[in-house]
Coordinates of C-alpha atoms in Angstrom, one line a residue:
M1 CA 0.0 0.0 0.0
G2 CA 1.5 3.3 -1.1
P3 CA 1.9 6.4 1.1
E4 CA -0.8 8.3 -0.7
L5 CA -3.4 5.5 -0.2
I6 CA -2.4 5.3 3.5
W7 CA -2.9 9.1 3.9
T8 CA -6.2 8.9 2.0
S9 CA -7.4 6.2 4.3
I10 CA -6.4 8.2 7.4
W11 CA -8.2 11.3 6.1
A12 CA -11.3 9.3 5.3
L13 CA -11.3 7.8 8.8
C14 CA -10.8 11.2 10.4
Y15 CA -13.6 12.6 8.2
G16 CA -15.9 9.8 9.2
I17 CA -15.1 10.2 12.9
G18 CA -15.6 14.0 12.6
L19 CA -18.9 13.5 10.9
L20 CA -20.1 11.1 13.5
L21 CA -19.1 13.4 16.3
L22 CA -20.8 16.3 14.6
S23 CA -24.0 14.3 14.2
I24 CA -23.9 13.2 17.9
S25 CA -23.2 16.8 19.0
T26 CA -26.1 18.0 16.9
I27 CA -28.5 15.5 18.4
V28 CA -27.3 16.3 21.9
F29 CA -27.7 20.0 21.3
Y30 CA -31.2 19.6 19.8
R31 CA -32.4 17.4 22.6
L32 CA -31.0 19.6 25.4
F33 CA -32.1 23.0 24.0
L34 CA -34.4 22.8 21.0
H35 CA -36.5 19.7 21.6
P36 CA -40.2 20.4 22.5
L37 CA -39.6 18.8 25.9
S38 CA -36.4 20.7 26.6
R39 CA -38.1 23.0 29.2
V40 CA -39.2 20.0 31.3
P41 CA -36.8 19.5 34.3
G42 CA -34.9 16.2 34.8
P43 CA -31.4 14.7 34.7
R44 CA -29.5 16.2 31.8
L45 CA -28.2 12.8 30.7
A46 CA -31.7 11.4 30.6
A47 CA -32.7 14.1 28.1
V48 CA -29.9 13.1 25.8
S49 CA -30.5 9.3 25.5
N50 CA -32.5 6.4 26.9
I51 CA -29.1 4.9 27.9
W52 CA -29.3 6.8 31.2
H53 CA -32.7 5.3 32.0
A54 CA -31.6 1.8 30.8
Y55 CA -28.5 2.0 32.9
H56 CA -30.5 2.5 36.1
A57 CA -33.0 -0.2 35.0
R58 CA -30.3 -2.7 34.5
N59 CA -28.8 -1.9 37.9
G60 CA -32.2 -2.3 39.6
R61 CA -32.7 1.3 40.7
M62 CA -36.2 1.9 39.5
F63 CA -37.8 2.0 43.0
E64 CA -35.2 4.5 44.2
L65 CA -35.7 6.7 41.1
G66 CA -39.4 6.7 41.6
R67 CA -38.9 7.7 45.2
T68 CA -36.3 10.5 44.6
L69 CA -36.7 12.0 41.1
H70 CA -40.0 13.8 41.8
Q71 CA -38.7 15.0 45.2
K72 CA -35.8 16.7 43.3
Y73 CA -37.4 17.9 40.1
G74 CA -41.2 18.3 40.9
E75 CA -44.4 16.9 39.5
V76 CA -43.0 16.4 35.9
V77 CA -39.7 14.8 35.2
R78 CA -38.1 14.2 31.8
I79 CA -36.8 10.6 32.1
G80 CA -35.8 10.1 28.5
P81 CA -35.5 12.2 25.3
N82 CA -39.1 11.4 24.5
E83 CA -40.5 10.3 27.9
L84 CA -42.0 12.1 30.9
W85 CA -42.9 10.8 34.3
F86 CA -45.7 12.6 36.2
N87 CA -46.7 12.5 39.9
S88 CA -50.1 14.1 40.3
P89 CA -53.8 13.3 40.3
E90 CA -54.3 15.7 37.4
A91 CA -51.8 13.7 35.2
F92 CA -53.3 10.4 36.3
D93 CA -56.8 11.4 35.3
K94 CA -55.7 12.4 31.8
I95 CA -53.1 9.8 31.0
Y96 CA -55.1 6.8 32.2
S97 CA -58.6 7.9 31.1
S98 CA -60.5 5.7 28.7
T99 CA -61.6 8.6 26.6
K100 CA -58.5 10.8 26.1
G101 CA -56.7 8.5 23.6
F102 CA -53.6 7.7 25.5
E103 CA -52.8 4.2 24.3
K104 CA -50.2 1.7 25.5
T105 CA -46.7 2.0 24.0
D106 CA -44.3 -0.5 22.4
F107 CA -42.9 -1.2 25.8
Y108 CA -45.8 -3.6 26.5
S109 CA -45.1 -5.6 23.3
I110 CA -41.6 -6.3 24.6
V111 CA -42.8 -7.2 28.1
A112 CA -45.5 -9.5 26.7
T113 CA -43.0 -11.6 24.8
S114 CA -42.7 -13.9 27.8
L115 CA -46.3 -15.0 27.1
S116 CA -46.4 -14.7 23.3
T117 CA -43.6 -13.8 20.9
P118 CA -44.7 -11.6 17.9
K119 CA -43.5 -12.0 14.4
I120 CA -41.4 -9.0 13.3
D121 CA -41.7 -8.0 9.6
C122 CA -39.1 -6.2 7.5
F123 CA -40.4 -2.8 8.7
L124 CA -39.9 -3.9 12.3
R125 CA -43.7 -4.0 13.0
P126 CA -44.8 -6.6 15.5
H127 CA -47.6 -9.0 14.5
F128 CA -49.1 -11.1 17.4
A129 CA -51.1 -14.2 16.6
D130 CA -54.8 -13.7 17.1
S131 CA -54.8 -14.6 20.8
L132 CA -56.3 -12.7 23.7
D133 CA -53.5 -10.6 25.2
L134 CA -54.8 -8.0 27.6
L135 CA -51.3 -6.8 28.6
S136 CA -50.0 -5.8 25.2
E137 CA -53.3 -5.0 23.4
R138 CA -53.2 -1.3 22.4
D139 CA -56.5 -1.0 20.5
M140 CA -58.9 0.2 23.2
K141 CA -62.0 -1.0 21.4
R142 CA -60.5 -4.5 21.0
Y143 CA -59.4 -4.4 24.6
R144 CA -63.0 -3.6 25.8
L145 CA -64.4 -6.4 23.7
Q146 CA -61.9 -8.9 25.2
R147 CA -62.7 -7.7 28.7
R148 CA -66.4 -8.1 28.1
L149 CA -65.8 -11.6 26.8
I150 CA -64.1 -12.8 30.0
G151 CA -65.9 -10.5 32.4
R152 CA -68.2 -13.0 34.0
V153 CA -65.4 -15.5 34.8
Y154 CA -63.4 -13.0 36.9
Q155 CA -66.3 -11.4 38.8
T156 CA -66.2 -11.6 42.6
A157 CA -69.2 -13.9 42.6
S158 CA -67.4 -16.3 40.3
V159 CA -64.0 -16.5 42.0
I160 CA -65.4 -16.8 45.5
K161 CA -66.2 -20.4 44.8
F162 CA -62.5 -21.1 44.7
E163 CA -62.1 -20.3 48.4
A164 CA -62.2 -24.0 49.4
A165 CA -59.3 -24.8 47.1
V166 CA -57.3 -21.8 48.5
D167 CA -58.2 -22.8 52.1
E168 CA -56.7 -26.2 51.5
V169 CA -53.5 -24.7 50.2
I170 CA -53.3 -22.4 53.3
K171 CA -53.9 -25.4 55.6
Q172 CA -51.0 -27.2 54.0
A173 CA -48.8 -24.1 54.1
I174 CA -49.5 -23.7 57.9
A175 CA -48.6 -27.3 58.5
R176 CA -45.4 -26.9 56.5
L177 CA -44.4 -23.7 58.3
E178 CA -45.2 -25.3 61.7
A179 CA -42.9 -28.2 60.8
L180 CA -40.0 -25.7 60.3
D181 CA -40.3 -24.9 64.0
G182 CA -39.3 -21.2 63.6
A183 CA -36.3 -21.9 61.3
E184 CA -35.2 -19.0 59.1
I185 CA -36.6 -19.0 55.6
D186 CA -36.3 -16.8 52.5
L187 CA -39.6 -14.8 52.6
K188 CA -39.8 -14.1 48.9
E189 CA -39.3 -17.8 48.0
W190 CA -42.0 -19.0 50.4
M191 CA -44.5 -16.3 49.3
H192 CA -43.9 -17.4 45.7
I193 CA -44.4 -21.1 46.7
I194 CA -47.8 -20.2 48.3
A195 CA -48.8 -18.0 45.4
V196 CA -48.1 -20.7 42.8
E197 CA -49.8 -23.4 44.8
C198 CA -52.9 -21.2 45.2
L199 CA -53.0 -20.5 41.5
G200 CA -52.5 -24.2 40.7
A201 CA -55.4 -25.1 43.0
S202 CA -57.9 -22.4 41.8
V203 CA -57.1 -22.4 38.1
I204 CA -56.5 -26.1 37.2
S205 CA -57.1 -28.1 40.4
W206 CA -53.4 -29.1 40.6
S207 CA -50.4 -28.8 42.9
P208 CA -46.9 -28.3 41.5
G209 CA -45.5 -29.9 44.7
L210 CA -43.6 -26.8 45.8
L211 CA -45.0 -26.8 49.4
K212 CA -44.2 -30.5 49.7
A213 CA -40.6 -29.9 48.5
G214 CA -40.2 -26.7 50.5
T215 CA -38.6 -24.9 47.6
D216 CA -39.7 -23.2 44.3
W217 CA -36.6 -24.6 42.6
G218 CA -35.2 -21.2 41.9
S219 CA -38.1 -20.1 39.7
S220 CA -38.8 -16.8 41.5
A221 CA -35.2 -15.7 41.4
H222 CA -34.9 -16.7 37.7
S223 CA -38.1 -14.9 36.8
Y224 CA -37.1 -11.8 38.6
L225 CA -33.8 -11.6 36.7
G226 CA -35.9 -11.9 33.5
W227 CA -37.5 -8.6 34.4
R228 CA -34.1 -7.0 34.6
R229 CA -33.6 -7.9 30.9
K230 CA -37.2 -6.9 29.9
S231 CA -36.9 -3.5 31.7
V232 CA -33.9 -2.6 29.6
M233 CA -35.0 -4.0 26.3
G234 CA -38.4 -2.3 26.7
L235 CA -36.6 1.1 26.6
F236 CA -35.2 0.4 23.1
P237 CA -38.2 -1.1 21.2
T238 CA -36.6 -0.6 17.8
L239 CA -33.4 -2.4 18.7
T240 CA -35.4 -5.1 20.5
K241 CA -37.4 -5.8 17.4
M242 CA -34.2 -6.2 15.5
T243 CA -33.0 -8.8 18.1
M244 CA -36.2 -10.7 17.4
R245 CA -35.3 -10.9 13.7
S246 CA -31.6 -11.7 14.2
N247 CA -29.9 -13.9 16.8
L248 CA -26.7 -11.9 16.2
F249 CA -28.4 -8.6 17.2
E250 CA -29.8 -10.3 20.3
W251 CA -26.4 -11.6 21.3
I252 CA -24.8 -8.2 20.8
F253 CA -27.5 -6.4 22.7
R254 CA -27.4 -8.7 25.7
D255 CA -23.7 -8.8 25.7
V256 CA -23.3 -5.0 25.6
W257 CA -25.8 -4.5 28.4
D258 CA -24.7 -7.5 30.4
L259 CA -28.2 -9.0 30.4
K260 CA -27.3 -12.6 30.3
Y261 CA -28.0 -14.7 33.3
V262 CA -27.4 -18.4 34.1
A263 CA -30.0 -20.5 35.8
T264 CA -29.0 -22.0 39.2
P265 CA -28.2 -25.7 39.1
N266 CA -31.4 -26.7 40.8
F267 CA -33.6 -24.5 38.6
R268 CA -36.9 -26.0 37.6
S269 CA -39.7 -24.1 36.0
F270 CA -43.3 -25.0 36.7
F271 CA -44.6 -23.5 33.4
P272 CA -44.0 -26.4 31.0
D273 CA -46.1 -28.6 33.3
V274 CA -48.8 -25.9 33.5
G275 CA -48.9 -25.6 29.7
K276 CA -49.1 -29.4 29.1
R277 CA -51.9 -29.8 31.7
I278 CA -54.0 -27.0 30.3
S279 CA -53.6 -28.2 26.7
R280 CA -54.3 -31.8 27.5
R281 CA -57.4 -30.9 29.5
I282 CA -58.8 -28.5 26.9
K283 CA -58.3 -31.1 24.2
S284 CA -60.0 -33.9 26.1
T285 CA -62.9 -31.7 27.3
L286 CA -63.7 -30.3 23.9
K287 CA -63.9 -33.8 22.2
P288 CA -67.4 -34.8 21.0
N289 CA -69.2 -36.8 23.7
A290 CA -66.4 -36.2 26.2
P291 CA -67.2 -37.4 29.7
K292 CA -68.2 -34.8 32.2
D293 CA -65.4 -33.1 34.1
N294 CA -66.5 -32.3 37.6
R295 CA -63.6 -30.1 38.5
A296 CA -64.8 -26.7 39.7
D297 CA -61.9 -24.4 38.9
L298 CA -61.2 -21.4 36.7
L299 CA -60.2 -23.4 33.7
A300 CA -63.6 -25.1 33.8
D301 CA -65.3 -21.7 33.7
L302 CA -63.1 -20.6 30.8
I303 CA -64.0 -23.8 28.9
Q304 CA -67.7 -23.2 29.5
L305 CA -67.2 -19.7 28.3
H306 CA -65.7 -21.0 25.1
K307 CA -68.7 -23.3 24.6
D308 CA -71.2 -20.5 25.3
K309 CA -69.5 -17.8 23.3
P310 CA -67.8 -18.9 20.1
D311 CA -66.1 -15.4 19.9
F312 CA -64.0 -16.6 22.8
T313 CA -62.0 -18.9 20.6
E314 CA -59.9 -21.9 21.6
N315 CA -56.8 -19.8 21.1
Y316 CA -58.2 -17.2 23.5
L317 CA -59.0 -20.0 25.9
R318 CA -55.5 -21.4 26.0
K319 CA -53.9 -18.0 26.2
M320 CA -56.1 -16.8 29.1
A321 CA -55.7 -20.0 31.1
V322 CA -51.8 -19.7 30.9
T323 CA -51.9 -16.0 31.5
N324 CA -53.4 -16.6 35.0
F325 CA -50.0 -18.1 35.9
G326 CA -47.8 -15.8 33.8
A327 CA -49.4 -12.6 35.1
G328 CA -50.2 -13.9 38.6
H329 CA -47.3 -15.8 40.1
E330 CA -44.8 -13.0 40.5
T331 CA -47.2 -10.1 41.2
M332 CA -49.0 -12.1 43.9
A333 CA -45.6 -13.2 45.4
S334 CA -44.4 -9.6 45.3
T335 CA -47.5 -8.4 47.1
L336 CA -47.4 -11.1 49.8
T337 CA -43.7 -10.4 50.4
S338 CA -44.2 -6.7 50.9
I339 CA -47.2 -7.3 53.2
F340 CA -45.4 -9.8 55.4
T341 CA -42.3 -7.6 55.4
M342 CA -44.2 -4.5 56.5
I343 CA -46.4 -6.1 59.1
G344 CA -43.6 -8.3 60.3
T345 CA -41.4 -5.3 61.1
H346 CA -44.2 -3.5 63.0
D347 CA -45.1 -5.4 66.1
D348 CA -47.9 -3.0 67.0
V349 CA -49.6 -3.8 63.7
Q350 CA -49.1 -7.5 64.0
K351 CA -50.9 -7.6 67.3
R352 CA -54.0 -5.9 65.9
L353 CA -55.5 -8.5 63.6
Q354 CA -58.8 -6.6 63.4
Y355 CA -57.3 -4.2 60.9
T356 CA -55.6 -6.6 58.6
R357 CA -57.3 -5.1 55.6
A358 CA -55.8 -1.6 56.4
A359 CA -52.4 -3.1 57.0
I360 CA -52.5 -4.9 53.6
R361 CA -53.6 -1.8 51.7
E362 CA -50.8 0.3 53.3
A363 CA -48.1 -2.3 52.5
M364 CA -49.3 -2.3 48.8
R365 CA -49.3 1.5 48.8
L366 CA -45.6 1.7 50.0
H367 CA -44.3 -1.2 47.9
P368 CA -46.3 -1.4 44.7
V369 CA -45.7 -4.3 42.3
L370 CA -44.4 -2.0 39.6
S371 CA -41.5 0.5 40.0
M372 CA -41.4 2.0 36.5
S373 CA -44.2 4.1 35.0
L374 CA -47.1 2.4 33.2
P375 CA -46.2 4.1 29.8
R376 CA -48.8 5.6 27.5
R377 CA -48.4 7.3 24.1
V378 CA -49.7 10.8 23.7
P379 CA -52.3 11.1 21.0
D380 CA -51.2 12.5 17.6
M381 CA -52.7 16.0 18.3
G382 CA -50.6 16.4 21.4
S383 CA -51.8 17.3 24.9
H384 CA -51.4 19.9 27.7
I385 CA -50.5 18.6 31.1
H386 CA -49.2 20.8 34.0
G387 CA -48.7 23.8 31.7
Y388 CA -46.5 21.9 29.1
F389 CA -47.6 21.1 25.6
I390 CA -46.6 17.5 25.0
P391 CA -46.2 16.5 21.3
G392 CA -48.0 13.5 19.9
G393 CA -46.0 10.3 20.2
T394 CA -44.3 11.3 23.5
T395 CA -44.3 8.5 26.1
V396 CA -45.9 9.6 29.4
G397 CA -46.9 7.8 32.6
C398 CA -47.2 8.0 36.3
N399 CA -44.6 6.3 38.5
P400 CA -46.4 4.2 41.1
V401 CA -43.7 4.6 43.8
A402 CA -43.9 8.4 43.6
L403 CA -47.7 8.7 43.1
H404 CA -48.4 6.4 46.1
R405 CA -46.3 8.7 48.3
N406 CA -47.7 12.0 46.9
A407 CA -48.8 14.2 49.9
N408 CA -51.8 15.4 47.8
V409 CA -53.1 11.8 47.5
V410 CA -52.1 10.2 50.8
I411 CA -54.1 10.8 54.0
G412 CA -52.1 11.8 57.1
P413 CA -48.5 13.0 57.7
D414 CA -45.3 11.4 56.3
P415 CA -46.4 9.5 53.2
D416 CA -43.1 7.6 53.3
A417 CA -44.1 5.9 56.7
Y418 CA -45.9 2.7 57.1
N419 CA -49.2 3.7 58.9
P420 CA -52.2 1.5 58.3
D421 CA -54.3 3.9 60.4
R422 CA -54.7 6.0 57.2
W423 CA -57.1 3.4 55.9
L424 CA -59.4 3.3 59.0
G425 CA -62.6 5.1 59.5
G426 CA -64.8 3.6 56.7
E427 CA -64.7 4.3 53.0
T428 CA -64.5 8.1 53.2
L429 CA -63.8 10.3 50.2
D430 CA -60.1 10.6 51.1
I431 CA -59.7 6.8 51.3
R432 CA -61.6 6.4 48.0
L433 CA -59.1 8.9 46.4
M434 CA -56.1 6.9 47.7
D435 CA -57.7 3.8 46.0
R436 CA -58.5 5.8 42.8
Y437 CA -54.9 6.9 42.4
S438 CA -53.4 3.5 43.1
L439 CA -51.5 1.8 40.3
N440 CA -51.3 -1.6 42.0
W441 CA -53.8 -3.2 39.6
G442 CA -53.0 -1.1 36.5
G443 CA -54.0 2.3 35.3
G444 CA -57.6 3.5 34.9
P445 CA -59.7 1.1 32.8
R446 CA -56.7 -1.1 32.1
T447 CA -56.9 -2.9 35.4
C448 CA -55.9 -6.5 35.9
P449 CA -58.8 -8.9 35.2
G450 CA -57.5 -11.2 37.9
K451 CA -57.7 -8.6 40.7
N452 CA -60.6 -10.3 42.5
L453 CA -58.9 -13.7 42.5
A454 CA -55.6 -12.2 43.6
E455 CA -57.2 -10.2 46.4
M456 CA -59.1 -13.2 47.7
V457 CA -55.9 -15.2 47.9
V458 CA -53.8 -12.4 49.4
Y459 CA -56.4 -11.5 52.1
K460 CA -56.9 -15.1 53.1
V461 CA -53.2 -16.0 53.2
V462 CA -52.2 -13.0 55.2
S463 CA -55.1 -13.4 57.7
A464 CA -54.6 -17.1 58.2
L465 CA -50.8 -17.0 58.7
F466 CA -50.8 -14.0 61.1
E467 CA -53.5 -15.7 63.1
R468 CA -51.3 -18.8 63.5
F469 CA -47.8 -17.4 63.7
D470 CA -45.7 -14.7 65.2
V471 CA -43.6 -13.5 62.2
E472 CA -40.1 -12.2 62.9
V473 CA -38.6 -10.4 59.9
A474 CA -35.0 -9.3 59.2
T475 CA -34.9 -6.8 56.3
P476 CA -32.0 -5.5 54.3
P477 CA -31.8 -1.7 53.7
E478 CA -34.4 -0.4 51.3
I479 CA -31.8 1.5 49.3
G480 CA -29.9 -1.0 47.2
Q481 CA -32.9 -3.4 46.8
P482 CA -33.0 -4.4 43.1
S483 CA -36.2 -3.3 41.4
Y484 CA -37.0 -3.3 37.7
F485 CA -40.4 -2.7 35.9
L486 CA -41.6 -5.4 38.3
S487 CA -40.6 -4.7 41.9
M488 CA -40.1 -7.3 44.6
I489 CA -38.5 -7.0 48.1
T490 CA -35.6 -9.5 48.1
G491 CA -33.2 -10.7 50.7
V492 CA -35.8 -10.7 53.5
K493 CA -35.3 -13.5 56.1
A494 CA -38.3 -14.6 58.2
R495 CA -39.2 -16.9 61.1
F496 CA -42.7 -18.2 61.6
S497 CA -43.2 -19.2 65.2
S498 CA -46.5 -21.0 66.1
V499 CA -49.0 -19.4 68.4
A500 CA -52.4 -20.6 69.6
P501 CA -55.1 -19.9 67.0
Q502 CA -56.9 -16.7 68.0
M503 CA -60.6 -16.1 67.3
A504 CA -59.9 -12.4 66.6
G505 CA -58.5 -13.4 63.2
K506 CA -61.9 -14.8 62.1
D507 CA -63.2 -11.2 61.6
C508 CA -60.1 -9.6 60.1
L509 CA -61.4 -9.5 56.6

């Protein structure tokens, strides 16, 4: 290679680097000073790139960001070049209204891939199979139709008949915990064990054997690490769609962000068995002249719904049956863990079983299942919130951690303190407002259809276990707890010491 060619190559390289730096500088300058959201306060690095947000998501700092960002910057925070977090009833009412046109974002398409993987076309558009997917469905009309289809199955009057199955699981859990004789346990794992067993009993009349084994085989820890990956990938929807089309892109993305994780040697997932049992039972039940199945569980109700309403297709049936486990096992375990952690670290509360409901609601307020906002897309015509004009296509949402500690929403002093007394005194207007602005079950009309089943399980488990045990809890510092889109208190050690059953617990619900 001659000297002239070498110098030409060097100049071409320098020119390319210079052009790249100029392009980056132009983008940075535009996003900081000329972008329509440039007036909104927030971390400067967050305004430049989603990398800042993704870095903190990867490191599990979502709960901490929800707690501190609004304290520092106010009710509106720019959390990304094109994303805002809000912390106010005004923003909640607009963003999560069923009539304002704020639809779900691409983030949910990424999160939903654990239940159904879309096909990505050459224009990077996701195409989900025609299956009922309430989590990622963005068309509000279609969502309403789907909710109406399944509505009767998840009403309180319907799920209450599963109480006996849940009671049997609780009875087994009490016996198992009594046999431990006060030995130290990992609270998150045991709450996950109980949650999965309750789901198995009420949905498909089946036990995965976790209570008998005394372990969840690492499935809760494995699933939680999966949320670390999904929380980061959801912030880069275009890149994530590219990874779905190319294994090479997927490998590069996960390697750059250090999102790979290896299952523990004893890891065993209960999902394959769930899927097989659901498929086998649906197939046998829908055969012509099939013998009557006398199991009275949620799957039986869904099968009957399919028979009564052809619009509720067999694909919908399969998807909805599995979704009860996919959407329920972690959220229910997270809720139970936070409740037992909060009540277990407040002896005065533990001794007052008569207000278990207030104690549960307060724990769920302080430690919501989600730590990132529930993102929505601003309609094409744009919107005004808190004096800012927000262009169409901007991602907006309320952060549950911040909103649940907002002094304008929470009754009483010190919203950061655990104080179940806030919820006492009957269903007053103030208490109804705290419920209204809760994001524990989703935002506005997009609430979890399994709420009634989950609440029934949670209230029964908490009431029964605190009636039979003194619970001693050792908690790690709140700061440093890993939290992603889904948030779960980890590292909590607990001891369940048997006490004589108390009649007071009978009326705690």
